[in-house]
């Protein structure tokens, strides 16, 4: 035990399996007659949080005291070959809804990137999901990387670096990437209420949700080849703009992720594992050719789940019920997922996840960002929250179970691939106890860097403040109200409407209240 830690509490050190309704399909939903879920903000200190974790029989490491200054695990540099990162704080990529119709940044976008710099994090994992083409946008205000938008993207990088220097005193060890994406099935390039899906295969559940007929066209191999070339061009421009790496997005149901689950697709991009990863290999090989020396990272959903829906039996008075899995009895073996069991798609199976990481290692990719699921069809798996987005469902489990599930998957993969650099996800839900768990997870070797996403919208400096011994501003901590999801889906700019005064007192906040009141 390190001498500088007065007391360490590692909850459930036997590391019992993470238990949840997600893992026990015989319990279809959270019993709404039970007491309400515990709000983490109501707990009185770390000891109560630790006891709450024990009561849920979860394995989440948590330090009682925070180490400050140079001895802080959050401040420890990381060096892996040519990759050098000055501390263990990372900013996750997010899909922005505040660009112009032609994909350029606006003042809202600039402000968010300033906050990314204020985080003190030395790894900026994309900061933004940037589409490689207009047709590949997830929303009509997402940034697009084109010849015309390069000046704006360069400006975002510049303001981030300026704010980072102001916060930390130096940009030494700062690694900035850009997440390149094509939204595939979830493309909405022209209007937020007009889906324009670009699909790789027909999905028996998601096709029905999007109203896709059996003869709806799937992307041809030739169209896929053109998209691959768009990634190559985008990566070349990214390097010319001074970014250190690109992320080839493979998560959350978007195009890269859908390739991994294309078991039913015929031809060279579907069926076998080799075919389902051909897209990634061809993108990587092309980038290495046109942008030599540019680092490559991959953020991917390490496991998924069958889509969930609100329980109709418990949806009353306009309030959506807790999430339950879509019926899948007639869909076994389930052939539309990745990282899940074919005979029970509500449970993870990390066999192919392990194989995918082996492929990344073979490709010389060291930067790996672990996430899970999709915000479109199982948000409680992807982004644990106490308050769901307006088009979602009530939590079917205590959100801490979702946090533990992602942390456990990352821990297991880090053990198998010690030379890869792993960024962990799902930490924001920990709220006041995020620094305590982050520090312990780093000390235990569960993960290499702690990624913050939603928290960066309201309190980007949280981990930096904790690591230097500054007083944590509890009123700024994200409470997972999910308005950062609901507002954009209503066509409003990205932001934290409940807590950030920039939005809280704006006309947009009023628009959000009206929009949420509508069915």
CSV table of C-alpha atoms in Angstrom, one decimal, residues 26-438:
chain,number,residue,atom,x,y,z
A,26,UNK,CA,-35.9,-13.5,-15.6
A,27,UNK,CA,-36.4,-10.1,-13.8
A,28,UNK,CA,-37.9,-8.1,-16.6
A,29,UNK,CA,-37.9,-4.7,-14.9
A,30,UNK,CA,-37.1,-2.7,-11.9
A,31,UNK,CA,-39.9,-3.2,-9.3
A,32,UNK,CA,-41.5,0.3,-9.3
A,33,UNK,CA,-43.1,-0.5,-5.9
A,34,UNK,CA,-39.7,-0.5,-4.3
A,35,UNK,CA,-38.2,2.7,-2.8
A,36,UNK,CA,-36.8,5.2,-5.3
A,37,UNK,CA,-33.2,4.8,-6.4
A,38,UNK,CA,-30.6,6.4,-4.2
A,39,UNK,CA,-29.5,9.8,-5.4
A,40,UNK,CA,-25.7,10.0,-5.0
A,41,UNK,CA,-26.0,13.7,-4.2
A,42,UNK,CA,-28.0,12.8,-1.1
A,43,UNK,CA,-25.1,10.7,0.4
A,44,UNK,CA,-23.1,12.3,3.2
A,45,UNK,CA,-19.5,11.6,2.3
A,46,UNK,CA,-17.3,8.9,0.9
A,47,UNK,CA,-18.1,6.3,3.6
A,48,UNK,CA,-21.8,6.4,2.7
A,49,UNK,CA,-21.0,6.0,-0.9
A,50,UNK,CA,-18.8,3.0,-0.2
A,51,UNK,CA,-21.6,1.5,1.9
A,52,UNK,CA,-24.1,2.1,-0.9
A,53,UNK,CA,-21.8,0.3,-3.4
A,54,UNK,CA,-21.5,-2.6,-1.0
A,55,UNK,CA,-25.2,-2.8,-0.6
A,56,UNK,CA,-25.5,-3.3,-4.4
A,57,UNK,CA,-22.8,-6.0,-4.3
A,58,UNK,CA,-20.7,-4.2,-6.8
A,59,UNK,CA,-17.0,-4.1,-7.3
A,60,UNK,CA,-16.0,-0.4,-7.6
A,61,UNK,CA,-12.7,0.7,-6.1
A,62,UNK,CA,-12.9,3.9,-4.1
A,63,UNK,CA,-10.2,5.8,-2.2
A,64,UNK,CA,-11.3,7.5,1.0
A,65,UNK,CA,-8.9,10.4,0.6
A,66,UNK,CA,-7.7,12.3,-2.5
A,67,UNK,CA,-3.9,12.6,-3.0
A,68,UNK,CA,-3.0,16.1,-4.2
A,69,UNK,CA,0.0,17.5,-6.1
A,70,UNK,CA,2.8,15.6,-7.8
A,71,UNK,CA,1.9,12.4,-6.0
A,72,UNK,CA,-1.6,12.3,-7.4
A,73,UNK,CA,-2.3,9.4,-9.7
A,74,UNK,CA,-4.3,11.8,-11.9
A,75,UNK,CA,-1.2,13.9,-12.5
A,76,UNK,CA,1.1,11.0,-13.4
A,77,UNK,CA,2.4,11.2,-17.0
A,78,UNK,CA,2.0,8.2,-19.4
A,79,UNK,CA,4.5,7.2,-22.0
A,80,UNK,CA,3.9,4.3,-24.4
A,81,UNK,CA,6.3,4.2,-27.3
A,82,UNK,CA,5.9,7.5,-29.3
A,83,UNK,CA,2.7,8.3,-27.4
A,84,UNK,CA,3.3,10.7,-24.5
A,85,UNK,CA,0.4,12.0,-22.4
A,86,UNK,CA,1.1,14.5,-19.5
A,87,UNK,CA,-1.6,13.3,-17.1
A,88,UNK,CA,-4.4,10.7,-16.7
A,89,UNK,CA,-7.4,13.0,-17.4
A,90,UNK,CA,-9.1,12.7,-20.7
A,91,UNK,CA,-12.0,14.5,-22.4
A,92,UNK,CA,-14.4,12.3,-24.2
A,93,UNK,CA,-15.6,13.0,-27.7
A,94,UNK,CA,-19.2,14.3,-27.9
A,95,UNK,CA,-21.6,14.8,-30.8
A,96,UNK,CA,-22.2,18.6,-31.1
A,97,UNK,CA,-25.4,20.2,-32.1
A,98,UNK,CA,-24.2,23.7,-32.4
A,99,UNK,CA,-22.4,24.0,-35.8
A,100,UNK,CA,-23.7,25.7,-38.8
A,101,UNK,CA,-25.9,24.0,-41.5
A,102,UNK,CA,-22.7,23.6,-43.6
A,103,UNK,CA,-20.7,22.1,-40.7
A,104,UNK,CA,-18.7,25.0,-39.4
A,105,UNK,CA,-18.2,25.8,-35.7
A,106,UNK,CA,-20.2,28.6,-34.0
A,107,UNK,CA,-19.6,30.6,-30.8
A,108,UNK,CA,-21.3,27.8,-28.9
A,109,UNK,CA,-18.8,25.3,-30.3
A,110,UNK,CA,-15.9,27.5,-29.5
A,111,UNK,CA,-17.1,27.9,-25.9
A,112,UNK,CA,-17.3,24.1,-25.5
A,113,UNK,CA,-13.8,23.6,-26.8
A,114,UNK,CA,-12.5,26.3,-24.4
A,115,UNK,CA,-14.0,24.2,-21.6
A,116,UNK,CA,-12.3,21.1,-22.9
A,117,UNK,CA,-9.0,23.0,-22.5
A,118,UNK,CA,-10.0,24.2,-19.0
A,119,UNK,CA,-10.4,20.6,-17.9
A,120,UNK,CA,-6.7,20.3,-17.4
A,121,UNK,CA,-6.8,17.0,-19.3
A,122,UNK,CA,-3.8,16.1,-21.3
A,123,UNK,CA,-5.7,13.8,-23.6
A,124,UNK,CA,-8.4,15.4,-25.7
A,125,UNK,CA,-10.1,12.4,-27.3
A,126,UNK,CA,-11.6,14.1,-30.3
A,127,UNK,CA,-13.5,16.7,-28.2
A,128,UNK,CA,-16.1,16.4,-31.0
A,129,UNK,CA,-17.5,13.8,-33.3
A,130,UNK,CA,-16.8,15.3,-36.7
A,131,UNK,CA,-18.6,13.8,-39.8
A,132,UNK,CA,-16.5,12.8,-42.8
A,133,UNK,CA,-19.3,13.9,-45.1
A,134,UNK,CA,-22.5,15.9,-45.1
A,135,UNK,CA,-24.5,12.7,-45.7
A,136,UNK,CA,-22.8,11.0,-42.7
A,137,UNK,CA,-24.0,13.6,-40.1
A,138,UNK,CA,-26.0,12.4,-37.1
A,139,UNK,CA,-27.7,15.8,-36.9
A,140,UNK,CA,-28.0,18.9,-39.2
A,141,UNK,CA,-25.7,20.9,-36.9
A,142,UNK,CA,-22.9,18.4,-36.5
A,143,UNK,CA,-19.4,19.6,-37.6
A,144,UNK,CA,-18.1,18.3,-40.9
A,145,UNK,CA,-14.5,18.2,-42.0
A,146,UNK,CA,-14.2,19.7,-45.4
A,147,UNK,CA,-11.8,22.1,-47.2
A,148,UNK,CA,-14.1,24.9,-46.3
A,149,UNK,CA,-14.4,24.1,-42.6
A,150,UNK,CA,-10.7,23.6,-41.9
A,151,UNK,CA,-10.2,27.2,-40.7
A,152,UNK,CA,-12.9,26.8,-38.1
A,153,UNK,CA,-11.5,23.5,-36.9
A,154,UNK,CA,-8.0,24.9,-36.6
A,155,UNK,CA,-9.6,27.7,-34.5
A,156,UNK,CA,-11.1,25.2,-32.1
A,157,UNK,CA,-7.8,23.5,-31.6
A,158,UNK,CA,-6.1,26.9,-31.0
A,159,UNK,CA,-8.6,28.1,-28.3
A,160,UNK,CA,-8.4,24.7,-26.6
A,161,UNK,CA,-4.6,24.9,-26.4
A,162,UNK,CA,-4.8,28.5,-25.1
A,163,UNK,CA,-7.2,27.6,-22.3
A,164,UNK,CA,-5.2,24.5,-21.5
A,165,UNK,CA,-2.1,26.6,-21.0
A,166,UNK,CA,-4.0,29.0,-18.8
A,167,UNK,CA,-5.2,26.1,-16.6
A,168,UNK,CA,-2.1,24.0,-16.4
A,169,UNK,CA,0.7,26.4,-17.2
A,170,UNK,CA,2.0,24.4,-20.1
A,171,UNK,CA,0.9,22.4,-23.2
A,172,UNK,CA,3.7,19.9,-22.7
A,173,UNK,CA,2.2,16.4,-22.9
A,174,UNK,CA,-1.0,17.6,-24.5
A,175,UNK,CA,-2.4,15.1,-27.1
A,176,UNK,CA,-5.3,16.3,-29.1
A,177,UNK,CA,-7.3,14.1,-31.5
A,178,UNK,CA,-10.3,14.4,-33.7
A,179,UNK,CA,-13.0,11.8,-33.8
A,180,UNK,CA,-14.0,11.0,-37.4
A,181,UNK,CA,-17.4,9.5,-37.8
A,182,UNK,CA,-20.1,8.4,-40.2
A,183,UNK,CA,-23.5,7.9,-38.5
A,184,UNK,CA,-24.7,5.1,-40.7
A,185,UNK,CA,-28.1,3.9,-39.5
A,186,UNK,CA,-28.6,7.1,-37.5
A,187,UNK,CA,-27.9,9.7,-40.2
A,188,UNK,CA,-30.0,12.9,-40.0
A,189,UNK,CA,-28.0,15.4,-42.1
A,190,UNK,CA,-30.8,17.8,-43.1
A,191,UNK,CA,-33.4,17.9,-40.3
A,192,UNK,CA,-33.3,16.6,-36.7
A,193,UNK,CA,-36.7,15.0,-37.2
A,194,UNK,CA,-35.9,13.4,-40.6
A,195,UNK,CA,-33.9,10.2,-40.4
A,196,UNK,CA,-31.9,9.3,-43.6
A,197,UNK,CA,-30.5,5.9,-42.6
A,198,UNK,CA,-27.5,4.4,-44.4
A,199,UNK,CA,-27.6,0.8,-43.3
A,200,UNK,CA,-25.3,-2.2,-43.7
A,201,UNK,CA,-27.9,-4.8,-43.1
A,202,UNK,CA,-31.6,-5.2,-42.1
A,203,UNK,CA,-32.1,-5.3,-38.3
A,204,UNK,CA,-35.4,-6.9,-37.2
A,205,UNK,CA,-35.9,-4.4,-34.3
A,206,UNK,CA,-34.2,-1.2,-35.4
A,207,UNK,CA,-35.7,-1.3,-38.9
A,208,UNK,CA,-39.1,-1.4,-37.4
A,209,UNK,CA,-38.3,1.6,-35.2
A,210,UNK,CA,-37.1,3.6,-38.1
A,211,UNK,CA,-40.0,2.5,-40.4
A,212,UNK,CA,-37.7,0.8,-42.9
A,213,UNK,CA,-39.2,-1.6,-45.3
A,214,UNK,CA,-37.7,-5.0,-46.3
A,215,UNK,CA,-36.6,-3.5,-49.6
A,216,UNK,CA,-34.9,-0.4,-48.1
A,217,UNK,CA,-31.5,-0.3,-49.8
A,218,UNK,CA,-28.3,-1.3,-47.9
A,219,UNK,CA,-25.0,0.3,-48.6
A,220,UNK,CA,-23.2,-1.4,-51.5
A,221,UNK,CA,-19.6,-2.4,-51.4
A,222,UNK,CA,-18.8,0.5,-53.8
A,223,UNK,CA,-20.5,3.0,-51.5
A,224,UNK,CA,-18.6,1.7,-48.6
A,225,UNK,CA,-15.4,2.1,-50.6
A,226,UNK,CA,-16.3,5.8,-51.2
A,227,UNK,CA,-16.9,6.3,-47.4
A,228,UNK,CA,-13.5,4.7,-46.7
A,229,UNK,CA,-11.9,7.3,-49.0
A,230,UNK,CA,-13.7,10.0,-47.1
A,231,UNK,CA,-12.1,8.9,-43.9
A,232,UNK,CA,-8.7,8.9,-45.7
A,233,UNK,CA,-9.2,12.5,-46.9
A,234,UNK,CA,-10.5,13.6,-43.5
A,235,UNK,CA,-7.5,12.1,-41.7
A,236,UNK,CA,-5.1,13.9,-44.1
A,237,UNK,CA,-6.8,17.2,-43.4
A,238,UNK,CA,-6.7,16.5,-39.6
A,239,UNK,CA,-3.0,16.0,-39.7
A,240,UNK,CA,-2.5,19.2,-41.7
A,241,UNK,CA,-4.5,21.1,-39.1
A,242,UNK,CA,-2.0,20.0,-36.4
A,243,UNK,CA,-4.0,17.4,-34.6
A,244,UNK,CA,-2.0,14.5,-33.1
A,245,UNK,CA,-4.4,11.6,-33.8
A,246,UNK,CA,-7.7,10.6,-35.3
A,247,UNK,CA,-10.3,8.3,-33.7
A,248,UNK,CA,-12.0,5.9,-36.1
A,249,UNK,CA,-15.3,5.7,-34.3
A,250,UNK,CA,-16.7,2.2,-33.8
A,251,UNK,CA,-19.3,2.7,-31.1
A,252,UNK,CA,-22.9,3.6,-30.2
A,253,UNK,CA,-24.6,2.0,-33.2
A,254,UNK,CA,-23.0,4.3,-35.8
A,255,UNK,CA,-21.5,3.0,-39.0
A,256,UNK,CA,-18.2,1.6,-37.6
A,257,UNK,CA,-20.0,-0.2,-34.8
A,258,UNK,CA,-22.6,-1.6,-37.2
A,259,UNK,CA,-19.8,-3.2,-39.2
A,260,UNK,CA,-18.8,-5.2,-36.2
A,261,UNK,CA,-22.4,-6.7,-35.9
A,262,UNK,CA,-22.9,-7.3,-39.7
A,263,UNK,CA,-23.1,-11.1,-39.3
A,264,UNK,CA,-26.0,-11.3,-41.7
A,265,UNK,CA,-24.5,-9.1,-44.4
A,266,UNK,CA,-23.3,-10.9,-47.5
A,267,UNK,CA,-20.0,-10.1,-49.3
A,268,UNK,CA,-16.6,-9.0,-48.2
A,269,UNK,CA,-17.9,-6.6,-45.4
A,270,UNK,CA,-20.1,-9.1,-43.6
A,271,UNK,CA,-20.3,-12.5,-42.0
A,272,UNK,CA,-16.9,-13.5,-40.7
A,273,UNK,CA,-14.9,-11.6,-38.2
A,274,UNK,CA,-12.3,-10.9,-40.9
A,275,UNK,CA,-14.9,-9.4,-43.1
A,276,UNK,CA,-16.7,-7.4,-40.4
A,277,UNK,CA,-13.4,-5.7,-39.5
A,278,UNK,CA,-12.3,-5.1,-43.1
A,279,UNK,CA,-13.7,-1.5,-43.0
A,280,UNK,CA,-11.4,-0.7,-40.1
A,281,UNK,CA,-8.3,-2.3,-41.7
A,282,UNK,CA,-8.9,-0.5,-45.0
A,283,UNK,CA,-9.4,2.9,-43.2
A,284,UNK,CA,-6.3,2.4,-41.2
A,285,UNK,CA,-4.1,1.3,-44.1
A,286,UNK,CA,-5.2,4.3,-46.1
A,287,UNK,CA,-4.6,6.7,-43.3
A,288,UNK,CA,-1.1,5.3,-42.8
A,289,UNK,CA,-0.5,6.0,-46.5
A,290,UNK,CA,-1.8,9.5,-46.8
A,291,UNK,CA,-1.0,10.8,-43.3
A,292,UNK,CA,2.2,9.0,-42.1
A,293,UNK,CA,3.0,9.6,-38.5
A,294,UNK,CA,-0.5,10.5,-37.5
A,295,UNK,CA,-1.5,8.4,-34.5
A,296,UNK,CA,-4.8,6.4,-34.7
A,297,UNK,CA,-7.2,5.6,-31.9
A,298,UNK,CA,-10.4,3.6,-31.8
A,299,UNK,CA,-13.4,4.3,-29.5
A,300,UNK,CA,-15.6,1.2,-29.6
A,301,UNK,CA,-18.6,-0.3,-27.8
A,302,UNK,CA,-16.9,-3.3,-26.1
A,303,UNK,CA,-20.3,-4.9,-25.6
A,304,UNK,CA,-23.9,-4.1,-26.6
A,305,UNK,CA,-27.4,-5.4,-25.8
A,306,UNK,CA,-30.6,-6.1,-27.5
A,307,UNK,CA,-32.6,-2.8,-27.9
A,308,UNK,CA,-34.7,-1.8,-24.8
A,309,UNK,CA,-38.1,0.0,-24.7
A,310,UNK,CA,-40.3,1.4,-21.9
A,311,UNK,CA,-42.3,-1.2,-20.2
A,312,UNK,CA,-45.9,-0.5,-21.5
A,313,UNK,CA,-47.4,-2.1,-18.4
A,314,UNK,CA,-45.7,0.5,-16.1
A,315,UNK,CA,-45.9,3.5,-18.4
A,316,UNK,CA,-48.7,5.6,-16.8
A,317,UNK,CA,-50.0,9.2,-16.9
A,318,UNK,CA,-47.6,10.1,-19.7
A,319,UNK,CA,-44.5,8.9,-17.8
A,320,UNK,CA,-42.5,6.2,-19.5
A,321,UNK,CA,-41.9,3.1,-17.6
A,322,UNK,CA,-38.6,1.4,-16.8
A,323,UNK,CA,-36.7,-0.1,-19.7
A,324,UNK,CA,-37.2,-3.7,-20.7
A,325,UNK,CA,-35.5,-5.7,-23.5
A,326,UNK,CA,-37.4,-5.9,-26.8
A,327,UNK,CA,-38.9,-9.4,-27.3
A,328,UNK,CA,-36.3,-11.6,-28.8
A,329,UNK,CA,-37.5,-15.1,-28.3
A,330,UNK,CA,-37.9,-15.6,-32.1
A,331,UNK,CA,-34.5,-14.0,-32.8
A,332,UNK,CA,-32.3,-16.6,-31.2
A,333,UNK,CA,-29.5,-17.1,-32.1
A,334,UNK,CA,-29.2,-13.3,-32.1
A,335,UNK,CA,-27.1,-12.3,-35.1
A,336,UNK,CA,-27.3,-8.5,-34.9
A,337,UNK,CA,-24.9,-7.7,-32.0
A,338,UNK,CA,-21.3,-7.5,-30.9
A,339,UNK,CA,-19.9,-8.4,-27.6
A,340,UNK,CA,-23.1,-10.2,-26.5
A,341,UNK,CA,-24.3,-13.8,-26.2
A,342,UNK,CA,-26.1,-15.2,-29.2
A,343,UNK,CA,-28.4,-17.3,-27.0
A,344,UNK,CA,-29.1,-14.4,-24.6
A,345,UNK,CA,-28.5,-10.9,-26.1
A,346,UNK,CA,-29.1,-9.2,-22.7
A,347,UNK,CA,-25.7,-10.5,-21.5
A,348,UNK,CA,-22.2,-9.6,-22.6
A,349,UNK,CA,-19.7,-11.9,-24.1
A,350,UNK,CA,-16.2,-10.4,-24.5
A,351,UNK,CA,-14.8,-13.1,-26.8
A,352,UNK,CA,-14.9,-11.0,-30.0
A,353,UNK,CA,-14.1,-7.9,-28.0
A,354,UNK,CA,-10.8,-9.6,-27.1
A,355,UNK,CA,-10.3,-10.6,-30.7
A,356,UNK,CA,-10.9,-7.0,-31.8
A,357,UNK,CA,-8.3,-5.6,-29.4
A,358,UNK,CA,-5.8,-8.2,-30.7
A,359,UNK,CA,-6.5,-6.8,-34.1
A,360,UNK,CA,-5.8,-3.2,-32.9
A,361,UNK,CA,-2.6,-4.4,-31.4
A,362,UNK,CA,-1.6,-6.0,-34.7
A,363,UNK,CA,-2.4,-2.8,-36.5
A,364,UNK,CA,-0.1,-0.9,-34.2
A,365,UNK,CA,-3.0,1.1,-32.6
A,366,UNK,CA,-2.3,1.8,-29.0
A,367,UNK,CA,-5.1,4.3,-28.1
A,368,UNK,CA,-8.3,2.5,-27.1
A,369,UNK,CA,-11.4,4.1,-25.6
A,370,UNK,CA,-13.9,1.6,-24.1
A,371,UNK,CA,-17.6,2.4,-24.1
A,372,UNK,CA,-20.8,0.3,-24.6
A,373,UNK,CA,-24.2,0.1,-26.1
A,374,UNK,CA,-26.0,2.9,-27.9
A,375,UNK,CA,-27.8,6.1,-26.8
A,376,UNK,CA,-30.5,5.3,-29.4
A,377,UNK,CA,-31.7,1.9,-28.2
A,378,UNK,CA,-30.2,1.1,-24.8
A,379,UNK,CA,-29.0,4.3,-23.2
A,380,UNK,CA,-28.8,2.9,-19.7
A,381,UNK,CA,-26.1,0.6,-20.9
A,382,UNK,CA,-24.2,3.3,-22.8
A,383,UNK,CA,-24.6,6.3,-20.4
A,384,UNK,CA,-25.9,5.5,-16.9
A,385,UNK,CA,-28.2,8.3,-15.6
A,386,UNK,CA,-30.8,8.7,-12.9
A,387,UNK,CA,-32.9,10.9,-15.1
A,388,UNK,CA,-33.6,9.6,-18.6
A,389,UNK,CA,-33.8,11.6,-21.8
A,390,UNK,CA,-37.3,12.5,-22.7
A,391,UNK,CA,-37.5,9.9,-25.4
A,392,UNK,CA,-35.9,7.1,-23.3
A,393,UNK,CA,-37.2,5.1,-20.3
A,394,UNK,CA,-36.8,5.0,-16.6
A,395,UNK,CA,-33.6,3.2,-15.3
A,396,UNK,CA,-34.2,-0.6,-15.2
A,397,UNK,CA,-31.4,-0.9,-12.6
A,398,UNK,CA,-29.5,1.3,-10.3
A,399,UNK,CA,-27.2,3.4,-12.6
A,400,UNK,CA,-24.2,2.4,-10.5
A,401,UNK,CA,-24.6,-1.1,-11.9
A,402,UNK,CA,-24.1,0.3,-15.4
A,403,UNK,CA,-21.0,2.1,-14.2
A,404,UNK,CA,-19.6,-1.0,-12.6
A,405,UNK,CA,-20.4,-3.0,-15.8
A,406,UNK,CA,-18.3,-0.8,-18.0
A,407,UNK,CA,-15.5,-0.4,-15.4
A,408,UNK,CA,-15.3,-4.2,-15.1
A,409,UNK,CA,-15.1,-4.8,-18.8
A,410,UNK,CA,-12.3,-2.2,-19.1
A,411,UNK,CA,-10.5,-3.8,-16.2
A,412,UNK,CA,-10.7,-7.2,-17.9
A,413,UNK,CA,-9.4,-5.9,-21.2
A,414,UNK,CA,-6.6,-4.0,-19.6
A,415,UNK,CA,-5.4,-7.2,-17.9
A,416,UNK,CA,-5.4,-9.0,-21.2
A,417,UNK,CA,-3.7,-6.1,-23.1
A,418,UNK,CA,-1.3,-4.3,-20.8
A,419,UNK,CA,0.6,-2.5,-23.6
A,420,UNK,CA,-2.6,-0.8,-24.9
A,421,UNK,CA,-3.6,2.6,-23.5
A,422,UNK,CA,-7.2,2.4,-22.2
A,423,UNK,CA,-9.5,5.3,-21.6
A,424,UNK,CA,-12.4,4.5,-19.3
A,425,UNK,CA,-16.0,5.6,-19.7
A,426,UNK,CA,-19.2,6.0,-17.6
A,427,UNK,CA,-17.5,7.9,-14.7
A,428,UNK,CA,-19.7,11.0,-14.8
A,429,UNK,CA,-22.6,9.2,-12.9
A,430,UNK,CA,-20.3,8.9,-9.9
A,431,UNK,CA,-20.7,12.7,-9.4
A,432,UNK,CA,-19.1,13.9,-6.1
A,433,UNK,CA,-17.2,10.6,-5.8
A,434,UNK,CA,-15.8,10.6,-9.3
A,435,UNK,CA,-12.3,11.8,-8.1
A,436,UNK,CA,-12.2,9.1,-5.4
A,437,UNK,CA,-13.1,6.3,-7.8
A,438,UNK,CA,-10.9,7.6,-10.6
